[in-house]
Every structure is written in C-alpha cells, then in structure tokens.
Amino acid sequence: MTGTTKNAFAVNAAKIGGITTVVPLLFSAIPEPWSSVISGVIIICGAVTAAIQPPQAGSKWKIPYQVVSAIGLNIGWAVNHIGARVDTSQGVAAQASLTPQDKQP
C-alpha cells in the first residue's frame, strides 16, 4: 500500500471506530421504547429513499424527499448513486456523478 492509501485506511478505520462507539452511547441515553422507534424511523426513511425515485427539480415533493433522505442518513457518501435515477432535470451535479457504466444505453 502507498502512504496515501494507508492514510485513507487509517482515517476510515477511525471514523468507523468512532461511529461504533458513539451510536450505542447515544441510544443508551434514550429511554428503552424510544430507541427502537427511532431506529425504525431511520431504517424506514432509508428504505423509502432507496425505493422511490427522487422528485423532479422544482417539484413540491423535493423538500419532503430531502427531509426523509436526511432522516434516513442518506447523505454524503451514502447518497444513492443509481444511474437510472439520474436525469437532466436534476442538474449538472447529478450528471457529474454518473459513471461510464451508467452512461451506456
């Protein structure tokens, strides 16, 4: 491995370690029945954003979809990158995320 690859590996390992430490601590602070409800809402919101096509730009459903997507932790590197869902109405940034395999007919 190169120095950059080792550094990226160490950073990712630290992130994973931090997440696996913080999440149980946060859930232990929540009363018992609510931690299951919160977990369920996060899972359902993540499934909804994975299953439903994002709304067109300018649609009245754009903001509710973004809220559901954020609740489902579908942000950053976790954003769905499925080429079939990307079209020209979603702007330049969406088109830039296409891979060569997505662009094939």
mmCIF file of C-alpha atoms in Angstrom:
data_model
loop_
_atom_site.group_PDB
_atom_site.id
_atom_site.type_symbol
_atom_site.label_atom_id
_atom_site.label_comp_id
_atom_site.label_asym_id
_atom_site.label_seq_id
_atom_site.Cartn_x
_atom_site.Cartn_y
_atom_site.Cartn_z
ATOM 1 C CA MET A 1 0.000 0.000 0.000
ATOM 2 C CA THR A 2 1.120 3.506 -0.685
ATOM 3 C CA GLY A 3 1.337 6.169 2.018
ATOM 4 C CA THR A 4 -1.875 7.826 0.796
ATOM 5 C CA THR A 5 -3.758 4.534 0.801
ATOM 6 C CA LYS A 6 -2.537 3.734 4.314
ATOM 7 C CA ASN A 7 -3.571 7.202 5.471
ATOM 8 C CA ALA A 8 -7.052 6.858 3.930
ATOM 9 C CA PHE A 9 -7.393 3.414 5.511
ATOM 10 C CA ALA A 10 -6.433 4.788 8.936
ATOM 11 C CA VAL A 11 -8.888 7.696 8.616
ATOM 12 C CA ASN A 12 -11.734 5.376 7.579
ATOM 13 C CA ALA A 13 -10.917 2.959 10.405
ATOM 14 C CA ALA A 14 -11.013 5.858 12.882
ATOM 15 C CA LYS A 15 -14.380 7.012 11.518
ATOM 16 C CA ILE A 16 -15.847 3.527 11.814
ATOM 17 C CA GLY A 17 -14.456 3.155 15.326
ATOM 18 C CA GLY A 18 -15.921 6.494 16.360
ATOM 19 C CA ILE A 19 -19.335 5.672 14.908
ATOM 20 C CA THR A 20 -19.460 2.241 16.549
ATOM 21 C CA THR A 21 -18.610 3.889 19.871
ATOM 22 C CA VAL A 22 -20.909 6.909 19.707
ATOM 23 C CA VAL A 23 -24.093 5.248 18.400
ATOM 24 C CA PRO A 24 -24.516 2.846 21.349
ATOM 25 C CA LEU A 25 -23.749 5.702 23.758
ATOM 26 C CA LEU A 26 -26.454 7.847 22.175
ATOM 27 C CA PHE A 27 -29.006 5.045 22.204
ATOM 28 C CA SER A 28 -28.242 4.226 25.851
ATOM 29 C CA ALA A 29 -29.255 7.800 26.745
ATOM 30 C CA ILE A 30 -32.704 7.339 25.145
ATOM 31 C CA PRO A 31 -35.454 5.586 27.146
ATOM 32 C CA GLU A 32 -35.891 1.970 26.012
ATOM 33 C CA PRO A 33 -39.069 2.007 23.907
ATOM 34 C CA TRP A 34 -37.983 5.137 22.032
ATOM 35 C CA SER A 35 -34.622 3.812 20.841
ATOM 36 C CA SER A 36 -36.440 1.106 18.851
ATOM 37 C CA VAL A 37 -38.865 3.661 17.410
ATOM 38 C CA ILE A 38 -36.037 5.979 16.370
ATOM 39 C CA SER A 39 -34.108 3.097 14.798
ATOM 40 C CA GLY A 40 -37.228 2.001 12.933
ATOM 41 C CA VAL A 41 -37.868 5.505 11.570
ATOM 42 C CA ILE A 42 -34.266 5.784 10.337
ATOM 43 C CA ILE A 43 -34.472 2.375 8.630
ATOM 44 C CA ILE A 44 -37.838 3.138 7.013
ATOM 45 C CA CYS A 45 -36.678 6.538 5.750
ATOM 46 C CA GLY A 46 -33.535 4.959 4.299
ATOM 47 C CA ALA A 47 -35.631 2.302 2.547
ATOM 48 C CA VAL A 48 -38.044 4.914 1.179
ATOM 49 C CA THR A 49 -35.241 6.973 -0.363
ATOM 50 C CA ALA A 50 -33.700 3.834 -1.865
ATOM 51 C CA ALA A 51 -37.012 2.656 -3.350
ATOM 52 C CA ILE A 52 -38.638 5.893 -4.532
ATOM 53 C CA GLN A 53 -37.314 7.887 -7.450
ATOM 54 C CA PRO A 54 -36.193 11.396 -6.445
ATOM 55 C CA PRO A 55 -38.663 14.118 -7.477
ATOM 56 C CA GLN A 56 -38.018 16.383 -10.445
ATOM 57 C CA ALA A 57 -36.317 19.730 -9.859
ATOM 58 C CA GLY A 58 -38.918 22.302 -8.833
ATOM 59 C CA SER A 59 -41.394 19.680 -7.616
ATOM 60 C CA LYS A 60 -43.368 20.323 -4.427
ATOM 61 C CA TRP A 61 -42.072 16.931 -3.196
ATOM 62 C CA LYS A 62 -38.408 17.929 -3.382
ATOM 63 C CA ILE A 63 -38.130 19.310 0.189
ATOM 64 C CA PRO A 64 -40.097 16.460 1.846
ATOM 65 C CA TYR A 65 -37.942 13.954 -0.056
ATOM 66 C CA GLN A 66 -34.763 15.696 1.139
ATOM 67 C CA VAL A 67 -36.030 15.616 4.746
ATOM 68 C CA VAL A 68 -36.834 11.892 4.524
ATOM 69 C CA SER A 69 -33.445 11.310 2.891
ATOM 70 C CA ALA A 70 -31.626 13.146 5.700
ATOM 71 C CA ILE A 71 -33.568 11.267 8.406
ATOM 72 C CA GLY A 72 -32.630 8.013 6.669
ATOM 73 C CA LEU A 73 -28.962 9.086 6.880
ATOM 74 C CA ASN A 74 -28.749 9.055 3.083
ATOM 75 C CA ILE A 75 -26.169 11.854 2.962
ATOM 76 C CA GLY A 76 -22.578 12.291 1.875
ATOM 77 C CA TRP A 77 -21.031 9.077 0.571
ATOM 78 C CA ALA A 78 -24.255 7.201 1.354
ATOM 79 C CA VAL A 79 -26.308 9.038 -1.291
ATOM 80 C CA ASN A 80 -27.864 6.636 -3.768
ATOM 81 C CA HIS A 81 -25.802 6.609 -6.963
ATOM 82 C CA ILE A 82 -28.055 4.634 -9.265
ATOM 83 C CA GLY A 83 -27.696 5.822 -12.862
ATOM 84 C CA ALA A 84 -31.295 5.046 -13.797
ATOM 85 C CA ARG A 85 -32.473 7.709 -11.355
ATOM 86 C CA VAL A 86 -30.265 10.482 -12.693
ATOM 87 C CA ASP A 87 -31.709 12.613 -15.465
ATOM 88 C CA THR A 88 -31.095 16.070 -16.880
ATOM 89 C CA SER A 89 -33.727 17.685 -14.657
ATOM 90 C CA GLN A 90 -31.514 17.096 -11.627
ATOM 91 C CA GLY A 91 -28.806 19.429 -12.870
ATOM 92 C CA VAL A 92 -25.105 19.339 -13.557
ATOM 93 C CA ALA A 93 -24.049 17.850 -10.209
ATOM 94 C CA ALA A 94 -26.268 14.814 -10.746
ATOM 95 C CA GLN A 95 -24.882 14.311 -14.239
ATOM 96 C CA ALA A 96 -21.318 14.544 -12.940
ATOM 97 C CA SER A 97 -21.973 11.613 -10.587
ATOM 98 C CA LEU A 98 -22.667 9.243 -13.477
ATOM 99 C CA THR A 99 -20.111 6.516 -14.007
ATOM 100 C CA PRO A 100 -19.197 5.280 -17.506
ATOM 101 C CA GLN A 101 -21.367 2.190 -16.895
ATOM 102 C CA ASP A 102 -24.368 4.427 -16.118
ATOM 103 C CA LYS A 103 -23.981 6.309 -19.405
ATOM 104 C CA GLN A 104 -24.218 3.200 -21.569
ATOM 105 C CA PRO A 105 -27.635 2.677 -23.246
#
